[in-house]
Coordinates of C-alpha atoms and ligand atoms in Angstrom, one line a residue:
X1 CA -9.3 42.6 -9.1
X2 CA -8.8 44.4 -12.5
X3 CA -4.8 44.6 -13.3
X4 CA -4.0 46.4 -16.7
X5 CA -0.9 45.9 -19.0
X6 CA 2.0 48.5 -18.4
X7 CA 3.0 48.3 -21.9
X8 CA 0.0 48.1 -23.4
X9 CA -2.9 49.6 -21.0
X10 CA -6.0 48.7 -23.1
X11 CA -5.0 45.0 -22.3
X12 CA -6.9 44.5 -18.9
X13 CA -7.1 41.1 -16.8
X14 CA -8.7 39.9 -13.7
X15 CA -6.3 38.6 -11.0
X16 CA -6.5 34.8 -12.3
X17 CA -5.8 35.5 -15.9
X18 CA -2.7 37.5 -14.9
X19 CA -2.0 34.4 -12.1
X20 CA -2.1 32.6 -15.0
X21 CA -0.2 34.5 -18.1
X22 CA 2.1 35.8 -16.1
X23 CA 3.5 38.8 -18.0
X24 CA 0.6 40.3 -20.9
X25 CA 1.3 41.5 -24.5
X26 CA 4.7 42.9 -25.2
X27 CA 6.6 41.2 -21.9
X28 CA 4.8 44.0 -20.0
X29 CA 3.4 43.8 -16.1
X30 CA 0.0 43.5 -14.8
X31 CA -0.9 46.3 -12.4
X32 CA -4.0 46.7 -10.5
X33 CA -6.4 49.3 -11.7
X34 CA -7.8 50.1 -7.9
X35 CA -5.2 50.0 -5.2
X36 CA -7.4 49.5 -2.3
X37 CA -6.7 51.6 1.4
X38 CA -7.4 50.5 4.9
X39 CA -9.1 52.7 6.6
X40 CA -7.4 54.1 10.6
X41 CA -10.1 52.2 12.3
X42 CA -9.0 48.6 10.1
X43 CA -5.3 48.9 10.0
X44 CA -5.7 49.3 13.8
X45 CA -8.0 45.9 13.4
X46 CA -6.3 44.4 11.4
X47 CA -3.3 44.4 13.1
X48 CA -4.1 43.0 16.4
X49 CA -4.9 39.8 14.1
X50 CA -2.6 36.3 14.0
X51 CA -0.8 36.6 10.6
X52 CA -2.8 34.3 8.8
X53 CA -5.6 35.7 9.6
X54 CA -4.7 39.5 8.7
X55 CA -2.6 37.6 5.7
X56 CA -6.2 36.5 4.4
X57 CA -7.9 40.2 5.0
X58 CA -4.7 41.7 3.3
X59 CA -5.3 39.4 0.2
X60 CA -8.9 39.9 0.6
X61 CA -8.7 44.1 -0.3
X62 CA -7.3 42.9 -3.5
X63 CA -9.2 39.6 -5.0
X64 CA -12.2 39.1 -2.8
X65 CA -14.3 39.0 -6.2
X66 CA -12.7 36.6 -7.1
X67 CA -12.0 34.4 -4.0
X68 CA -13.9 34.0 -1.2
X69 CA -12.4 35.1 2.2
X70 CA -13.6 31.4 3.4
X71 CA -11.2 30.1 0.7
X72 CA -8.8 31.8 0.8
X73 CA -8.0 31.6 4.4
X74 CA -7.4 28.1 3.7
X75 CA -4.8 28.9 1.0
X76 CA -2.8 31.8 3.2
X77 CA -2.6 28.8 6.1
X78 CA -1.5 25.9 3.9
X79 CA 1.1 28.7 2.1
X80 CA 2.4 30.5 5.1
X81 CA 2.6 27.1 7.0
X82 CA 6.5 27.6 8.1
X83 CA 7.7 29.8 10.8
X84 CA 6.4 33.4 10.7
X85 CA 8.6 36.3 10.0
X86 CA 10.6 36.9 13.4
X87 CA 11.7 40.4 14.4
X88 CA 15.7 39.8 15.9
X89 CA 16.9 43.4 17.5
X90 CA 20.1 44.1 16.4
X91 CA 21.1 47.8 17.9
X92 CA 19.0 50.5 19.9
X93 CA 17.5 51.5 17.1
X94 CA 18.4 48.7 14.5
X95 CA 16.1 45.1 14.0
X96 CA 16.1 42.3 11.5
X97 CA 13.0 41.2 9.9
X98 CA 14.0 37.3 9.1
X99 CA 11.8 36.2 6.1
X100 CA 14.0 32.8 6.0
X101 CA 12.5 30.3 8.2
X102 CA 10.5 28.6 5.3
X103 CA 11.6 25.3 3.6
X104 CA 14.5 27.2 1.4
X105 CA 15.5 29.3 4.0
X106 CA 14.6 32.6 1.7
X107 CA 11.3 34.8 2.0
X108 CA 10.9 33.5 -1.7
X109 CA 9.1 30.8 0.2
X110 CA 6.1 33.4 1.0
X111 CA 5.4 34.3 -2.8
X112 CA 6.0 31.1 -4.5
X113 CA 3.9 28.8 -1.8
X114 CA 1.4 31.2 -2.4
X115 CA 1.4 31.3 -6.2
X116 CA 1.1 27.2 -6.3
X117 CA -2.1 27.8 -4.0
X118 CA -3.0 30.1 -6.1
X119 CA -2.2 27.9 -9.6
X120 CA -3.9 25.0 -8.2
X121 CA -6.8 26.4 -6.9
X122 CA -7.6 27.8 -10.8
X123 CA -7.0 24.4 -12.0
X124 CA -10.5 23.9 -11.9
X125 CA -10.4 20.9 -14.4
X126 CA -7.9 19.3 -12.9
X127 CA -6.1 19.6 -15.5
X128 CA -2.5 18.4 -15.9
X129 CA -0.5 21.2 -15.4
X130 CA 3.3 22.0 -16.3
X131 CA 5.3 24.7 -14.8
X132 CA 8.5 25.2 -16.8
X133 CA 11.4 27.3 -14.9
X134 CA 14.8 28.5 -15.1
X135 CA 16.9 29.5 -12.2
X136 CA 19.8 30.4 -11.2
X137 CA 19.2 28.9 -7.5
X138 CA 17.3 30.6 -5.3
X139 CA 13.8 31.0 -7.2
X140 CA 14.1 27.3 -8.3
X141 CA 13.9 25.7 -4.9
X142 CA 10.9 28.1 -3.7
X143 CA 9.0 26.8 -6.9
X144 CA 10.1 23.3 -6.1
X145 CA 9.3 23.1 -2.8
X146 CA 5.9 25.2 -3.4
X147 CA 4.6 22.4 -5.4
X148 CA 6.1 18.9 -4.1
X149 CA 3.3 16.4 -3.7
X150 CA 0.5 18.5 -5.5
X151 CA -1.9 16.9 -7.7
X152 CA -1.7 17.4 -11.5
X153 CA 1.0 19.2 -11.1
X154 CA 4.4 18.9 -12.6
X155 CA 7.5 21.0 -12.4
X156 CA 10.4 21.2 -14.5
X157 CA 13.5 23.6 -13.4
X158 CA 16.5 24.4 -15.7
X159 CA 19.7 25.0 -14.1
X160 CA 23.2 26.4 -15.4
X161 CA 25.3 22.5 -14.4
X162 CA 28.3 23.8 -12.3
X163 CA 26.9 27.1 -11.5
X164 CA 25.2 26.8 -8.8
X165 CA 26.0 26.2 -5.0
X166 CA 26.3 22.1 -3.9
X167 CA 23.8 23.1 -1.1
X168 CA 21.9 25.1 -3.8
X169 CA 21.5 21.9 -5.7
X170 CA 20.6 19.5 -3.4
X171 CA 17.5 22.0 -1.5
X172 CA 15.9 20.9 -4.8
X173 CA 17.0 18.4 -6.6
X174 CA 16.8 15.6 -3.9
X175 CA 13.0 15.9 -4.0
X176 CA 11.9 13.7 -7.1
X177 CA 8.3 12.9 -7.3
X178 CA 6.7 15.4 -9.6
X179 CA 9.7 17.7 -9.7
X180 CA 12.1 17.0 -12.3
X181 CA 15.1 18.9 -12.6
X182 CA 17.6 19.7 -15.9
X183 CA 20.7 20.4 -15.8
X184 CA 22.1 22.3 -18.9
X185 CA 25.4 22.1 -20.2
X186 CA 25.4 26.1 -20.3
X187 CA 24.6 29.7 -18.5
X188 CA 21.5 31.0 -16.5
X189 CA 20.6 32.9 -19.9
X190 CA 20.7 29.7 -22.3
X191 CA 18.2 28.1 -19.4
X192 CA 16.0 30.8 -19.8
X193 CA 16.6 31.0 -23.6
X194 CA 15.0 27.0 -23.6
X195 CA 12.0 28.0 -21.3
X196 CA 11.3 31.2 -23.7
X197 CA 11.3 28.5 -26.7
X198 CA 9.3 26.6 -25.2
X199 CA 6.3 29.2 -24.2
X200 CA 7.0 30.7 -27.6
X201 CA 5.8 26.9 -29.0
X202 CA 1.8 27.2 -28.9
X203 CA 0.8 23.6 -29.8
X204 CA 3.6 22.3 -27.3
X205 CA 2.5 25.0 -24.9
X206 CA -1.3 23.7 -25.0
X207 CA -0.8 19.9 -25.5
X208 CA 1.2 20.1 -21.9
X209 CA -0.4 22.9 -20.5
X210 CA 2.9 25.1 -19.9
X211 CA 2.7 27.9 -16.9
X212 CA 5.6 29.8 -15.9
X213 CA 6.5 30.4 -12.4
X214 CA 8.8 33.3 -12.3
X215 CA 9.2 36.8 -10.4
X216 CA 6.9 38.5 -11.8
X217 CA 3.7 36.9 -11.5
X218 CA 1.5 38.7 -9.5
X219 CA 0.4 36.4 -7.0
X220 CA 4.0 36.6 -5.7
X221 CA 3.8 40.6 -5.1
X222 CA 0.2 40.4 -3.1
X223 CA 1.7 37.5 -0.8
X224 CA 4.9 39.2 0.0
X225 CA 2.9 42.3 1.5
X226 CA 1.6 40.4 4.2
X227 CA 5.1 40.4 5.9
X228 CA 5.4 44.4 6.3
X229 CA 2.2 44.4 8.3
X230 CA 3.6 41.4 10.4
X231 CA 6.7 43.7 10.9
X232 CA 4.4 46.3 12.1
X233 CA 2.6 44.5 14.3
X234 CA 5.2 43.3 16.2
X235 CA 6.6 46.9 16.6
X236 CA 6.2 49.5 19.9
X237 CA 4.1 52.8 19.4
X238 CA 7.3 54.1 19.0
X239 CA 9.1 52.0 16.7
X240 CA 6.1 52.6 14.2
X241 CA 6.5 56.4 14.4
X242 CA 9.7 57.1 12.3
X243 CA 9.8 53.8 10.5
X244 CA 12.5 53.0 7.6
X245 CA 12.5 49.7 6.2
X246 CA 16.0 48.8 4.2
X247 CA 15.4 46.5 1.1
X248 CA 17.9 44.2 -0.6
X249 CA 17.1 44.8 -4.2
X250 CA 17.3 42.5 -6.8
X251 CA 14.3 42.4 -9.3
X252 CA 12.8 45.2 -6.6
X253 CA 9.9 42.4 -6.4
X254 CA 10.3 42.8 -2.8
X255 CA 10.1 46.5 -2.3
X256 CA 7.2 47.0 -4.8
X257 CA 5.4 44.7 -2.5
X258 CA 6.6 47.2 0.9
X259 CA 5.5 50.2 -1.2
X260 CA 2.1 48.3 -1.6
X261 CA 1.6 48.1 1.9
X262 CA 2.3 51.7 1.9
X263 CA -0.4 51.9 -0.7
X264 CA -2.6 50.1 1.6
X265 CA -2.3 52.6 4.6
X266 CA 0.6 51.5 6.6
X267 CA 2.5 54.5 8.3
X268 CA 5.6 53.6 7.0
X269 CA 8.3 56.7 6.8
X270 CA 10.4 56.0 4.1
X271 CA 12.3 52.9 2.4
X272 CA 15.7 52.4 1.3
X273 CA 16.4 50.5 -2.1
X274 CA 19.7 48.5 -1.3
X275 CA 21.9 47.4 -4.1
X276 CA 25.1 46.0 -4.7
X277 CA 27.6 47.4 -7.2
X278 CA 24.6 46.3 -10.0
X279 CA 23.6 49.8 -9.3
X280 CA 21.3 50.7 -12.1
X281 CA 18.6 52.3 -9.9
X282 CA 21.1 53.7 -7.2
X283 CA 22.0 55.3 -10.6
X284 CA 18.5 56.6 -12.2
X285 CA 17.6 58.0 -8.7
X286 CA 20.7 60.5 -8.7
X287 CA 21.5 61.3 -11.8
X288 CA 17.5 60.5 -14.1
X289 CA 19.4 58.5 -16.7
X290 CA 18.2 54.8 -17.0
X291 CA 21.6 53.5 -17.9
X292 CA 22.2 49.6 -17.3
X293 CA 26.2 48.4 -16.4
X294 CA 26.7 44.9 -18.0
X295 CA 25.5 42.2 -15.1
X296 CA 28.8 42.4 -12.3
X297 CA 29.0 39.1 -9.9
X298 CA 29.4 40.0 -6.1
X299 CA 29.2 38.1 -3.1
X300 CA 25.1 39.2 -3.0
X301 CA 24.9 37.0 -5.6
X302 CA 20.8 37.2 -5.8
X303 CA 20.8 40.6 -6.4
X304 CA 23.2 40.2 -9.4
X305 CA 20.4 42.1 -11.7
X306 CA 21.4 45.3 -13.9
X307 CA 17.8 45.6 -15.5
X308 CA 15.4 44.9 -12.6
X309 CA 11.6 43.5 -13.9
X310 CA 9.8 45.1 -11.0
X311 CA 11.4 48.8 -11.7
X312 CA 8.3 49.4 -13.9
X313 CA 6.1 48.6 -10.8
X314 CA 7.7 51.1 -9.0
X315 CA 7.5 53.9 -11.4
X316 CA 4.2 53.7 -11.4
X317 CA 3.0 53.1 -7.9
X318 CA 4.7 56.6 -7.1
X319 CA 2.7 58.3 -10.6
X320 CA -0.6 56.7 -9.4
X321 CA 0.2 57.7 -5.7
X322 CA 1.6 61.1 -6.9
X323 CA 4.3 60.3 -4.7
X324 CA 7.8 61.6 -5.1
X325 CA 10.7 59.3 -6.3
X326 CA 13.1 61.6 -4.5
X327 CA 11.3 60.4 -1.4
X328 CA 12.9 56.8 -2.1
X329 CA 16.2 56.6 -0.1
X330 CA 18.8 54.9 -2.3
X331 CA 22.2 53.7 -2.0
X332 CA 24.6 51.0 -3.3
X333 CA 27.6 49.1 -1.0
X334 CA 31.0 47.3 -3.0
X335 CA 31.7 43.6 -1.8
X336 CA 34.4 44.8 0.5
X337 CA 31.9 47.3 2.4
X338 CA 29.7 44.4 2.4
X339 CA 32.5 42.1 4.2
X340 CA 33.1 44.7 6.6
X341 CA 28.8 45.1 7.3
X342 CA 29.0 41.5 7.9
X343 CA 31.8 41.4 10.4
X344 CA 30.5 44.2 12.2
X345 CA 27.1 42.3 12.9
X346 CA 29.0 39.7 14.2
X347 CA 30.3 41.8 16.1
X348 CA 27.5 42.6 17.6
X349 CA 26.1 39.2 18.5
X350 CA 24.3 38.3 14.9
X351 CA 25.2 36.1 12.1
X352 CA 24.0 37.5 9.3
X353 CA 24.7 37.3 5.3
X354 CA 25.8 39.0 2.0
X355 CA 22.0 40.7 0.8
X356 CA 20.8 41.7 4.2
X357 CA 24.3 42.9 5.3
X358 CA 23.6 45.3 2.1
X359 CA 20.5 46.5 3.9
X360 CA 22.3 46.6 7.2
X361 CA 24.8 49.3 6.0
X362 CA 22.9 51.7 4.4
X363 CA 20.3 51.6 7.2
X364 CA 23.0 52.5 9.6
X365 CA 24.5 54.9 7.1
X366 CA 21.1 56.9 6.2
X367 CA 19.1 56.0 9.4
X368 CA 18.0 59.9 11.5
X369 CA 18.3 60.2 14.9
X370 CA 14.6 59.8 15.5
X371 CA 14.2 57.0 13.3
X372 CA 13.5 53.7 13.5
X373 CA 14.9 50.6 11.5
X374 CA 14.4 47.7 9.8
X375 CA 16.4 46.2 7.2
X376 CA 14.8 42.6 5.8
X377 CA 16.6 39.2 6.1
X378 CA 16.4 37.5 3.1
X379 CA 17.7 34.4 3.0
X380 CA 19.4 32.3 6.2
X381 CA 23.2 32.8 6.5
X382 CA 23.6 28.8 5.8
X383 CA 22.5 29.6 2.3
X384 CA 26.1 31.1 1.7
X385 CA 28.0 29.1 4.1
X386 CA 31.0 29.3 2.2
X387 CA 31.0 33.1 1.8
X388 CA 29.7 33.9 5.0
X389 CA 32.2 30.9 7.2
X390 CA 35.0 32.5 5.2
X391 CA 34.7 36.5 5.8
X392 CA 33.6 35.6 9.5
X393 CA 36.0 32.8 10.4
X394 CA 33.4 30.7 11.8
X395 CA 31.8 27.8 11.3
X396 CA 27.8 27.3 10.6
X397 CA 25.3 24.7 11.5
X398 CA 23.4 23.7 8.6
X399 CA 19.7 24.2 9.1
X400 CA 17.8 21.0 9.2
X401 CA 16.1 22.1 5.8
X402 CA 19.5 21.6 4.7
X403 CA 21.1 19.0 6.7
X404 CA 18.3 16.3 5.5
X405 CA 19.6 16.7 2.6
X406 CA 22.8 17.1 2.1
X407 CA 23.2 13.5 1.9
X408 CA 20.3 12.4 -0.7
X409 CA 21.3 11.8 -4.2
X410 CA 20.8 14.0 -6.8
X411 CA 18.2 13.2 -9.3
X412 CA 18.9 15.7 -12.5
X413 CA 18.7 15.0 -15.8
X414 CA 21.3 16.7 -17.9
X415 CA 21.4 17.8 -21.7
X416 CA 22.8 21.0 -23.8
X417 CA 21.4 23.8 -24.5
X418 CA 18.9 22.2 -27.4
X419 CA 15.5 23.1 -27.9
X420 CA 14.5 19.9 -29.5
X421 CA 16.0 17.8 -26.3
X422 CA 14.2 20.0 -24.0
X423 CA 10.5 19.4 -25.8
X424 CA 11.7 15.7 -26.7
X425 CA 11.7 15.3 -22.1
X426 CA 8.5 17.7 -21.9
X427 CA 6.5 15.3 -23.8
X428 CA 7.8 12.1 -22.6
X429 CA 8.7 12.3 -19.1
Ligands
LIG1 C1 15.7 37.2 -4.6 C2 16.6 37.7 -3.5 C3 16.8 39.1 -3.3 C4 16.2 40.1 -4.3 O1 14.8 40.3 -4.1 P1 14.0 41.0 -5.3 O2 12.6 40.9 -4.8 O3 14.3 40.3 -6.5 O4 14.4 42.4 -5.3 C5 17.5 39.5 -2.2 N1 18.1 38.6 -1.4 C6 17.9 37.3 -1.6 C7 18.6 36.3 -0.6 C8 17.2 36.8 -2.6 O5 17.1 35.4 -2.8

């Protein structure tokens, strides 16, 4: 697969270069040059397949010259080796896709598993490898988890000390072995201020063969597509007919990836890009002015994002398409509406959380009368215990992911925000 550079389309890469650079010249995004279509006659193929299987014919459309199907079959199973999406109903016309039965309990799981297949895989040297990341909780652990116990492999996450949940901390912290973890004695942004140091650094970035491991790497995109055709598959004749999908939108990583498998011939009707009050799309959509807020915490914390990465994406999958943006359903729900969402699932039999709770509420809000829904689970409710046992009044069992945890010791170094620390620990540890 050919991708080109957003920001700079002369700059074209095949899918293991932009695996492996991450973003091109100028910060800008890789973007495939050919975005393939199912034909009727496959999609109806494909989706009577097990999920690993059509996973691996999904993935094939895109980078079969450069993977074999044989190997990369292989790589789906050993990524997508955690319970498969499950579809929970939650009204008459109302399910939950829950993407967070992985070992993080968030479906970053599905793009980050199969990015480390992917990084290993192009290792072909086996050379040492170090992937250098900053998070602010969520992406870290995927990462972490993705590539415990590979070979030449070592991982390095920067964390804000203090500023992330307990149970946040200990998913990936606990693990030791070839993931080492840094606390910094500062905010998200002077963690991802150290890793930008860092790649800017050539001879530090050769000499320990630095690879990022954030959103925006493609690999993630291609693997979180296979979950919209699961969806599918799992639907009635009916269900499939009028189909809207709600998104919680952060970095819009995961509905670029549900407008590729639009892209890819799936009947999907419409989607709806769900935000909290960080609102800059709900914004654009209404009134065409690209106009980001300062960053505004809420109880969705995930999607705190006021200048979403993947926006870019989405811009131009409609201009290739020559779809319409004012086909994209929008909408954006406070922290109190969210409360209220999140009672009224309970309500109705289902524990759910802040970001899908979003996606709940403008589903229900936007949804026709001969439509369908689905809004995406994105992360298990035990994630955000304390938010979630709080508005509820309710107590939660803590996954086993979790539980086994909990009582390990944390294993994080800590030092400020200083470059020269940071390379002093990449070279010697
Ligand atoms: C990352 C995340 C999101 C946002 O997803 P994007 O792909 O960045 O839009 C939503 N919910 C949860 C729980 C997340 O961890």
């Amino acid at each position: 697969m050919q991708l080109y550079n957003l920001k700079h389309n002369q700059e074209e890469v095949n899918f293991e270069t932009a695996v492996k650079l991450g973003l091109g010249q100028q910060q800008g995004l890789f973007f495939p040059v050919k975005l393939p279509v199912f034909k009727p006659i496959e999609l109806l193929k494909i989706l009577e397949m097990d999920f690993i299987t059509r996973s691996t014919e999904i993935l094939s459309k895109f980078i079969h010259h450069e993977i074999s199907k044989k190997q990369l079959y292989k790589n789906v199973q050993k990524a997508f080796s955690f319970t498969h999406p499950l579809k929970v109903k939650i009204t008459q016309n109302i399910d939950c896709l829950e993407l967070f039965h992985g070992p993080t309990l968030a479906f970053k799981d599905f793009g980050a598993r199969f990015m480390a297949q992917m990084i290993m895989l192009m290792n072909r040297n086996h050379e040492t490898v170090t992937i250098l990341t900053a998070t602010s909780g969520d992406t870290g652990a995927a990462v972490a988890h993705a590539f415990y116990k590979m070979k030449n492999v070592r991982v390095i996450i920067l964390y804000p000390k203090g500023k992330i949940s307990i149970l946040q901390e200990k998913l990936f912290c606990t693990l030791g072995q070839n993931i080492k973890t840094i606390s910094i004695n500062g905010s998200f942004d002077d963690c991802q201020k150290l890793v930008k140091e860092a790649f800017n650094d050539k001879k530090l970035k050769e000499s320990i063969g630095l690879n990022s491991a954030n959103s925006i790497n493609i690999s993630r995109l291609l693997a979180q597509i296979c979950y919209y055709f699961e969806a599918f598959s799992l639907m009635s004749e009916k269900q499939r007919k009028n189909l809207v999908i709600a998104v919680p939108c952060g970095n819009f990583g995961n509905l670029t990836a549900g407008l590729l498998s639009k892209t890819l011939g799936l009947p999907i009707k419409a989607f709806i890009a769900c935000t909290n009050a960080n609102d800059t799309v709900p914004r654009f959509l209404s009134s065409g002015i690209w106009n980001p807020n300062k960053t505004i915490s809420t109880i969705s914390n995930a999607m705190d994002i006021s200048q979403p990465n993947n926006w870019a994406r989405i811009e131009e999958l409609f201009h290739r398409k020559k779809w319409n943006l004012k086909e994209l359903r929008f909408g954006s729900v406070s922290d109190s509406t969210t409360k209220n969402a999140l009672k009224e699932l309970f309500e109705l039999g289902y524990i759910s959380e802040p970001h899908a709770a979003i996606a709940y509420q403008l589903l229900k809000n936007q949804l026709k009368k001969e439509e369908f829904g689905l809004f995406l689970g994105t992360a298990h409710p035990a994630k955000f215990k304390n938010t979630v046992e709080e508005i509820l009044n309710t107590q939660l069992e803590l996954p086993d992911a979790l539980e086994s945890r909990m009582h390990l010791p944390l294993l994080s170094y800590n030092i400020n925000p200083d470059f020269q620390k940071l390379k002093k620990f990449l070279i010697e540890k």
